[in-house]
Amino acid sequence: MQKLDKLAIHGGTPVRHTMNAGMLRGAMVVGPEETERVAQVMRAQSMSRYYGPDNQGAVSTFEDRLGAGLGMPYTLGVSSGTAALVVALKALGIGYGDKVIVPANTFTATPGAVICCNAVPVYCDMDETLNMDPEDLERVMDDEVKAIIVVHINGHPCDMDRISAFAAKYNLPIIEDVAQAFGASYKGQQAGTFGTINAFSFQMQKIITAGEGGAVATRDFNLFERSVRYHDQGSFRDKDRYVTPGSGLTAGEAVIGQNYRMTEMAGAIMLEQWEKRDLIISSMRRNHRKIKQALKAELPGIQFRKTVDEDGDIGCILALLHDSAERAKQFVEAMTAENFFTYFMYGAKPIYMMPFLLNKKTLEKNDFPFDYPFKKPVEYREGMCPNAERILPRMTLMPVSPIMTDKEADEVIEAVVKVYRGLELV
């Protein structure tokens, strides 16, 4: 590579003249197909999956396609990824007096869903994959823990062999939170198929998106029925779709539930996004690998996020590990000046450091459910997950867009090399 110019942060010319795209993936390929599908629903005046004069069946069709693609017999469209987590936890019967293991590095929705189900999260440390560290699971385990939520962060799978072995040892159900990693795999098996019950998100920033939306998937009909009933005010309106002569299945009774139904508009969008999933993922993987290989060649000392399955990573994020938090901060500032969106995950802090989680603040009386008299009290404090607190301030992230061109990928390579050399980061 030829000699590079002065850094933009020092008054040089930036590699790009305008800031690159942010964290959008499926949203970047929305086109007339999604518009026409939604228009069909609107023309039919049937926006609810269960009501309307000419229902188009968009949600149920999407559920069938998602289930077939995952190899999961029971899938349910819901209103959001957070709703998917809540529904999954409720299906498992998680509630007051229970603890649920969650990773220290995740979005607010993961521990938030646990708390909204009247249980409390306990935090497992992370490692340099940015995912849950299987080595730390024993530390947070006790007989009040009733489930574990596994989050595949930024498109990379967790070490499911070791996590599954831990869960089996203690007979814990696993909820896979696949919000950030639709299409990822571990040793050839798709993320979202390892868990007892699994949660997907189709929010605006996700790999495939309806703006808002989610799904639950499981192999257990009983958990599926409980999910359906909880998400639809206790009803199981599609019972005849599953409980048929010869199926061997029987349906239970109505229960009190909530309204977490996916709309037909969201279902319509997801049908078109589903058709684009391979294009989205293959593009990100191709560009991610190109960039990573080129940076390894140009900067032999560069450190990337650790991987447990390189082939299973969908390549939606280029994650670089720096020698110190200060060097990481310098890198972000310099890359931003070169017009590349570069950032720290969740403010470079583990999720439990969010004040409302650290201080156990809820809108309930006595900060319920934290008022439960656990045999082993639940305490949150700075320093309880040292790996997360040490790694996150040193890890910088750059999104890899599904519409990134070869020229744009080359610009990423040029900018990273320019900044690393200009700041003498290697």
Short mmCIF file of N, CA and C in Angstrom, two decimals, residues 135-245:
data_model
loop_
_atom_site.label_atom_id
_atom_site.label_comp_id
_atom_site.label_asym_id
_atom_site.label_seq_id
_atom_site.Cartn_x
_atom_site.Cartn_y
_atom_site.Cartn_z
N GLU A 135 -16.30 -19.98 31.17
CA GLU A 135 -15.50 -20.20 32.38
C GLU A 135 -16.13 -19.55 33.62
N ASP A 136 -16.96 -18.55 33.41
CA ASP A 136 -17.50 -17.78 34.54
C ASP A 136 -18.88 -18.25 34.97
N LEU A 137 -19.45 -19.20 34.27
CA LEU A 137 -20.82 -19.62 34.58
C LEU A 137 -20.96 -20.21 35.98
N GLU A 138 -19.97 -20.99 36.40
CA GLU A 138 -20.05 -21.61 37.73
C GLU A 138 -20.11 -20.56 38.84
N ARG A 139 -19.44 -19.45 38.62
CA ARG A 139 -19.41 -18.39 39.65
C ARG A 139 -20.80 -17.89 39.99
N VAL A 140 -21.67 -17.78 39.01
CA VAL A 140 -22.99 -17.18 39.23
C VAL A 140 -24.08 -18.23 39.45
N MET A 141 -23.70 -19.49 39.44
CA MET A 141 -24.70 -20.56 39.57
C MET A 141 -25.02 -20.84 41.04
N ASP A 142 -26.30 -20.95 41.34
CA ASP A 142 -26.77 -21.49 42.62
C ASP A 142 -28.13 -22.11 42.39
N ASP A 143 -28.72 -22.67 43.43
CA ASP A 143 -29.98 -23.42 43.23
C ASP A 143 -31.19 -22.53 43.00
N GLU A 144 -31.00 -21.20 43.02
CA GLU A 144 -32.09 -20.28 42.70
C GLU A 144 -32.07 -19.86 41.23
N VAL A 145 -31.02 -20.22 40.50
CA VAL A 145 -30.94 -19.95 39.07
C VAL A 145 -31.82 -20.95 38.33
N LYS A 146 -32.72 -20.45 37.46
CA LYS A 146 -33.69 -21.32 36.80
C LYS A 146 -33.58 -21.33 35.28
N ALA A 147 -32.72 -20.49 34.71
CA ALA A 147 -32.56 -20.45 33.25
C ALA A 147 -31.31 -19.66 32.91
N ILE A 148 -30.91 -19.77 31.65
CA ILE A 148 -29.77 -19.01 31.15
C ILE A 148 -30.12 -18.42 29.79
N ILE A 149 -29.85 -17.14 29.61
CA ILE A 149 -30.05 -16.48 28.32
C ILE A 149 -28.70 -16.29 27.66
N VAL A 150 -28.55 -16.86 26.49
CA VAL A 150 -27.32 -16.78 25.71
C VAL A 150 -27.54 -15.75 24.60
N VAL A 151 -26.64 -14.78 24.51
CA VAL A 151 -26.77 -13.72 23.50
C VAL A 151 -25.59 -13.80 22.54
N HIS A 152 -25.88 -14.02 21.27
CA HIS A 152 -24.84 -14.03 20.24
C HIS A 152 -24.62 -12.58 19.80
N ILE A 153 -23.56 -11.97 20.32
CA ILE A 153 -23.35 -10.53 20.15
C ILE A 153 -22.77 -10.20 18.78
N ASN A 154 -23.38 -9.23 18.12
CA ASN A 154 -22.86 -8.67 16.86
C ASN A 154 -22.47 -9.73 15.84
N GLY A 155 -23.38 -10.68 15.65
CA GLY A 155 -23.22 -11.62 14.55
C GLY A 155 -22.31 -12.79 14.78
N HIS A 156 -21.71 -12.89 15.98
CA HIS A 156 -20.78 -14.00 16.23
C HIS A 156 -21.36 -14.98 17.25
N PRO A 157 -21.29 -16.29 16.96
CA PRO A 157 -21.91 -17.27 17.86
C PRO A 157 -21.14 -17.44 19.16
N CYS A 158 -21.87 -17.80 20.20
CA CYS A 158 -21.27 -18.17 21.48
C CYS A 158 -20.69 -19.57 21.39
N ASP A 159 -19.90 -19.93 22.39
CA ASP A 159 -19.33 -21.28 22.50
C ASP A 159 -20.43 -22.21 23.02
N MET A 160 -21.27 -22.69 22.10
CA MET A 160 -22.45 -23.43 22.51
C MET A 160 -22.14 -24.81 23.05
N ASP A 161 -21.01 -25.40 22.70
CA ASP A 161 -20.65 -26.70 23.28
C ASP A 161 -20.51 -26.58 24.79
N ARG A 162 -19.73 -25.62 25.22
CA ARG A 162 -19.46 -25.47 26.65
C ARG A 162 -20.66 -24.92 27.41
N ILE A 163 -21.39 -24.00 26.80
CA ILE A 163 -22.57 -23.45 27.48
C ILE A 163 -23.66 -24.52 27.59
N SER A 164 -23.85 -25.29 26.53
CA SER A 164 -24.86 -26.36 26.56
C SER A 164 -24.50 -27.42 27.58
N ALA A 165 -23.20 -27.73 27.70
CA ALA A 165 -22.76 -28.72 28.70
C ALA A 165 -23.04 -28.22 30.11
N PHE A 166 -22.80 -26.93 30.34
CA PHE A 166 -23.09 -26.35 31.65
C PHE A 166 -24.58 -26.42 31.94
N ALA A 167 -25.40 -26.03 30.97
CA ALA A 167 -26.86 -26.05 31.16
C ALA A 167 -27.36 -27.46 31.43
N ALA A 168 -26.81 -28.44 30.71
CA ALA A 168 -27.22 -29.83 30.91
C ALA A 168 -26.83 -30.32 32.31
N LYS A 169 -25.66 -29.92 32.77
CA LYS A 169 -25.18 -30.32 34.10
C LYS A 169 -26.16 -29.92 35.19
N TYR A 170 -26.76 -28.74 35.04
CA TYR A 170 -27.67 -28.22 36.07
C TYR A 170 -29.13 -28.27 35.64
N ASN A 171 -29.39 -28.91 34.51
CA ASN A 171 -30.77 -29.04 34.00
C ASN A 171 -31.44 -27.67 33.83
N LEU A 172 -30.67 -26.74 33.26
CA LEU A 172 -31.20 -25.40 33.03
C LEU A 172 -31.69 -25.25 31.60
N PRO A 173 -32.87 -24.69 31.39
CA PRO A 173 -33.28 -24.36 30.02
C PRO A 173 -32.46 -23.20 29.48
N ILE A 174 -32.18 -23.24 28.18
CA ILE A 174 -31.46 -22.16 27.51
C ILE A 174 -32.42 -21.37 26.64
N ILE A 175 -32.37 -20.06 26.78
CA ILE A 175 -33.02 -19.16 25.82
C ILE A 175 -31.90 -18.55 24.98
N GLU A 176 -31.94 -18.78 23.68
CA GLU A 176 -30.99 -18.11 22.80
C GLU A 176 -31.58 -16.77 22.36
N ASP A 177 -30.86 -15.70 22.63
CA ASP A 177 -31.24 -14.37 22.17
C ASP A 177 -30.44 -14.13 20.88
N VAL A 178 -31.13 -14.24 19.74
CA VAL A 178 -30.47 -14.17 18.43
C VAL A 178 -30.69 -12.79 17.79
N ALA A 179 -31.04 -11.81 18.62
CA ALA A 179 -31.39 -10.49 18.10
C ALA A 179 -30.34 -9.93 17.17
N GLN A 180 -29.05 -10.08 17.52
CA GLN A 180 -27.97 -9.45 16.76
C GLN A 180 -27.29 -10.41 15.79
N ALA A 181 -27.80 -11.62 15.66
CA ALA A 181 -27.02 -12.63 14.94
C ALA A 181 -27.87 -13.55 14.06
N PHE A 182 -28.94 -13.04 13.50
CA PHE A 182 -29.73 -13.87 12.61
C PHE A 182 -28.85 -14.34 11.45
N GLY A 183 -28.82 -15.65 11.22
CA GLY A 183 -28.01 -16.21 10.15
C GLY A 183 -26.66 -16.72 10.59
N ALA A 184 -26.26 -16.44 11.84
CA ALA A 184 -25.00 -16.97 12.36
C ALA A 184 -25.15 -18.46 12.63
N SER A 185 -24.02 -19.13 12.76
CA SER A 185 -24.04 -20.57 13.05
C SER A 185 -22.85 -20.94 13.92
N TYR A 186 -22.97 -22.08 14.56
CA TYR A 186 -21.89 -22.63 15.37
C TYR A 186 -21.68 -24.08 14.97
N LYS A 187 -20.50 -24.35 14.41
CA LYS A 187 -20.15 -25.68 13.92
C LYS A 187 -21.22 -26.21 12.97
N GLY A 188 -21.69 -25.34 12.10
CA GLY A 188 -22.64 -25.71 11.06
C GLY A 188 -24.10 -25.69 11.48
N GLN A 189 -24.38 -25.48 12.76
CA GLN A 189 -25.77 -25.43 13.23
C GLN A 189 -26.18 -23.98 13.46
N GLN A 190 -27.37 -23.64 12.98
CA GLN A 190 -27.82 -22.25 13.03
C GLN A 190 -28.04 -21.76 14.45
N ALA A 191 -27.62 -20.54 14.71
CA ALA A 191 -27.97 -19.88 15.95
C ALA A 191 -29.49 -19.77 16.03
N GLY A 192 -30.01 -19.98 17.21
CA GLY A 192 -31.46 -19.98 17.38
C GLY A 192 -32.07 -21.36 17.29
N THR A 193 -31.21 -22.39 17.22
CA THR A 193 -31.70 -23.77 17.20
C THR A 193 -31.08 -24.61 18.32
N PHE A 194 -30.24 -24.00 19.15
CA PHE A 194 -29.62 -24.72 20.26
C PHE A 194 -30.48 -24.69 21.52
N GLY A 195 -31.23 -23.63 21.70
CA GLY A 195 -31.91 -23.41 22.96
C GLY A 195 -33.17 -24.23 23.15
N THR A 196 -33.63 -24.24 24.39
CA THR A 196 -34.93 -24.83 24.71
C THR A 196 -36.03 -24.04 24.02
N ILE A 197 -35.85 -22.74 24.02
CA ILE A 197 -36.74 -21.81 23.32
C ILE A 197 -35.90 -20.59 22.96
N ASN A 198 -36.17 -19.99 21.81
CA ASN A 198 -35.24 -19.01 21.25
C ASN A 198 -35.97 -17.75 20.81
N ALA A 199 -35.26 -16.61 20.92
CA ALA A 199 -35.88 -15.31 20.66
C ALA A 199 -35.13 -14.58 19.56
N PHE A 200 -35.89 -14.01 18.61
CA PHE A 200 -35.34 -13.27 17.49
C PHE A 200 -35.89 -11.85 17.50
N SER A 201 -35.11 -10.92 16.96
CA SER A 201 -35.55 -9.53 16.83
C SER A 201 -35.47 -9.09 15.38
N PHE A 202 -36.48 -8.32 14.97
CA PHE A 202 -36.50 -7.73 13.63
C PHE A 202 -36.62 -6.21 13.72
N GLN A 203 -36.00 -5.65 14.75
CA GLN A 203 -35.97 -4.21 14.95
C GLN A 203 -35.14 -3.56 13.85
N MET A 204 -35.21 -2.25 13.74
CA MET A 204 -34.67 -1.49 12.61
C MET A 204 -33.20 -1.80 12.31
N GLN A 205 -32.38 -2.03 13.34
CA GLN A 205 -30.95 -2.24 13.13
C GLN A 205 -30.57 -3.70 12.89
N LYS A 206 -31.56 -4.58 12.88
CA LYS A 206 -31.24 -5.99 12.84
C LYS A 206 -30.97 -6.49 11.41
N ILE A 207 -30.51 -7.74 11.32
CA ILE A 207 -30.06 -8.30 10.04
C ILE A 207 -31.19 -8.33 9.02
N ILE A 208 -32.34 -8.80 9.41
CA ILE A 208 -33.56 -8.61 8.62
C ILE A 208 -34.55 -7.89 9.51
N THR A 209 -35.36 -7.00 8.94
CA THR A 209 -36.10 -6.07 9.78
C THR A 209 -37.47 -5.73 9.22
N ALA A 210 -38.38 -5.47 10.15
CA ALA A 210 -39.67 -4.86 9.82
C ALA A 210 -39.81 -3.52 10.53
N GLY A 211 -38.70 -2.96 11.00
CA GLY A 211 -38.74 -1.77 11.83
C GLY A 211 -38.85 -2.16 13.28
N GLU A 212 -39.90 -2.90 13.59
CA GLU A 212 -40.09 -3.55 14.88
C GLU A 212 -40.66 -4.94 14.61
N GLY A 213 -40.37 -5.87 15.48
CA GLY A 213 -40.89 -7.23 15.32
C GLY A 213 -39.96 -8.23 15.95
N GLY A 214 -40.45 -9.44 16.13
CA GLY A 214 -39.64 -10.49 16.72
C GLY A 214 -40.28 -11.84 16.49
N ALA A 215 -39.64 -12.87 17.00
CA ALA A 215 -40.18 -14.22 16.86
C ALA A 215 -39.65 -15.10 17.97
N VAL A 216 -40.41 -16.13 18.27
CA VAL A 216 -40.03 -17.17 19.21
C VAL A 216 -40.03 -18.49 18.46
N ALA A 217 -39.03 -19.35 18.73
CA ALA A 217 -38.95 -20.64 18.06
C ALA A 217 -38.59 -21.73 19.07
N THR A 218 -39.23 -22.88 18.95
CA THR A 218 -38.96 -23.99 19.87
C THR A 218 -39.34 -25.32 19.22
N ARG A 219 -38.83 -26.40 19.77
CA ARG A 219 -39.22 -27.74 19.33
C ARG A 219 -40.27 -28.35 20.26
N ASP A 220 -40.60 -27.64 21.32
CA ASP A 220 -41.49 -28.15 22.37
C ASP A 220 -42.88 -27.56 22.18
N PHE A 221 -43.86 -28.42 21.86
CA PHE A 221 -45.21 -27.92 21.61
C PHE A 221 -45.81 -27.27 22.84
N ASN A 222 -45.55 -27.82 24.02
CA ASN A 222 -46.10 -27.24 25.24
C ASN A 222 -45.59 -25.82 25.44
N LEU A 223 -44.28 -25.60 25.24
CA LEU A 223 -43.73 -24.25 25.35
C LEU A 223 -44.30 -23.34 24.27
N PHE A 224 -44.51 -23.89 23.09
CA PHE A 224 -45.09 -23.10 22.00
C PHE A 224 -46.51 -22.66 22.35
N GLU A 225 -47.31 -23.58 22.83
CA GLU A 225 -48.68 -23.21 23.18
C GLU A 225 -48.70 -22.15 24.28
N ARG A 226 -47.85 -22.32 25.28
CA ARG A 226 -47.78 -21.32 26.34
C ARG A 226 -47.36 -19.97 25.78
N SER A 227 -46.44 -19.99 24.82
CA SER A 227 -46.00 -18.74 24.17
C SER A 227 -47.15 -18.09 23.43
N VAL A 228 -47.86 -18.88 22.63
CA VAL A 228 -48.98 -18.35 21.86
C VAL A 228 -50.01 -17.74 22.78
N ARG A 229 -50.37 -18.47 23.81
CA ARG A 229 -51.41 -17.97 24.71
C ARG A 229 -50.95 -16.71 25.45
N TYR A 230 -49.71 -16.67 25.89
CA TYR A 230 -49.27 -15.48 26.60
C TYR A 230 -49.22 -14.27 25.68
N HIS A 231 -48.87 -14.47 24.41
CA HIS A 231 -48.72 -13.32 23.50
C HIS A 231 -50.06 -12.83 22.98
N ASP A 232 -51.15 -13.59 23.21
CA ASP A 232 -52.46 -13.23 22.64
C ASP A 232 -53.56 -13.33 23.68
N GLN A 233 -53.34 -12.70 24.82
CA GLN A 233 -54.37 -12.58 25.85
C GLN A 233 -54.95 -13.92 26.28
N GLY A 234 -54.13 -14.96 26.24
CA GLY A 234 -54.58 -16.27 26.69
C GLY A 234 -55.15 -17.16 25.61
N SER A 235 -55.34 -16.63 24.41
CA SER A 235 -55.99 -17.39 23.33
C SER A 235 -54.99 -18.26 22.56
N PHE A 236 -55.54 -19.28 21.88
CA PHE A 236 -54.76 -20.10 20.95
C PHE A 236 -55.63 -20.24 19.70
N ARG A 237 -55.70 -19.17 18.92
CA ARG A 237 -56.66 -19.10 17.82
C ARG A 237 -56.29 -20.01 16.65
N ASP A 238 -54.99 -20.30 16.50
CA ASP A 238 -54.56 -21.18 15.41
C ASP A 238 -54.41 -22.63 15.87
N LYS A 239 -55.15 -23.00 16.87
CA LYS A 239 -55.03 -24.35 17.43
C LYS A 239 -55.18 -25.43 16.37
N ASP A 240 -56.13 -25.25 15.47
CA ASP A 240 -56.39 -26.28 14.45
C ASP A 240 -55.26 -26.39 13.43
N ARG A 241 -54.38 -25.41 13.41
CA ARG A 241 -53.22 -25.46 12.54
C ARG A 241 -52.19 -26.49 13.03
N TYR A 242 -52.24 -26.79 14.33
CA TYR A 242 -51.27 -27.69 14.94
C TYR A 242 -51.92 -28.94 15.54
N VAL A 243 -53.03 -28.77 16.23
CA VAL A 243 -53.70 -29.90 16.89
C VAL A 243 -54.67 -30.51 15.89
N THR A 244 -54.18 -31.42 15.09
CA THR A 244 -54.96 -32.07 14.03
C THR A 244 -55.08 -33.55 14.32
N PRO A 245 -56.05 -34.24 13.72
CA PRO A 245 -56.17 -35.69 13.91
C PRO A 245 -54.86 -36.40 13.54
#
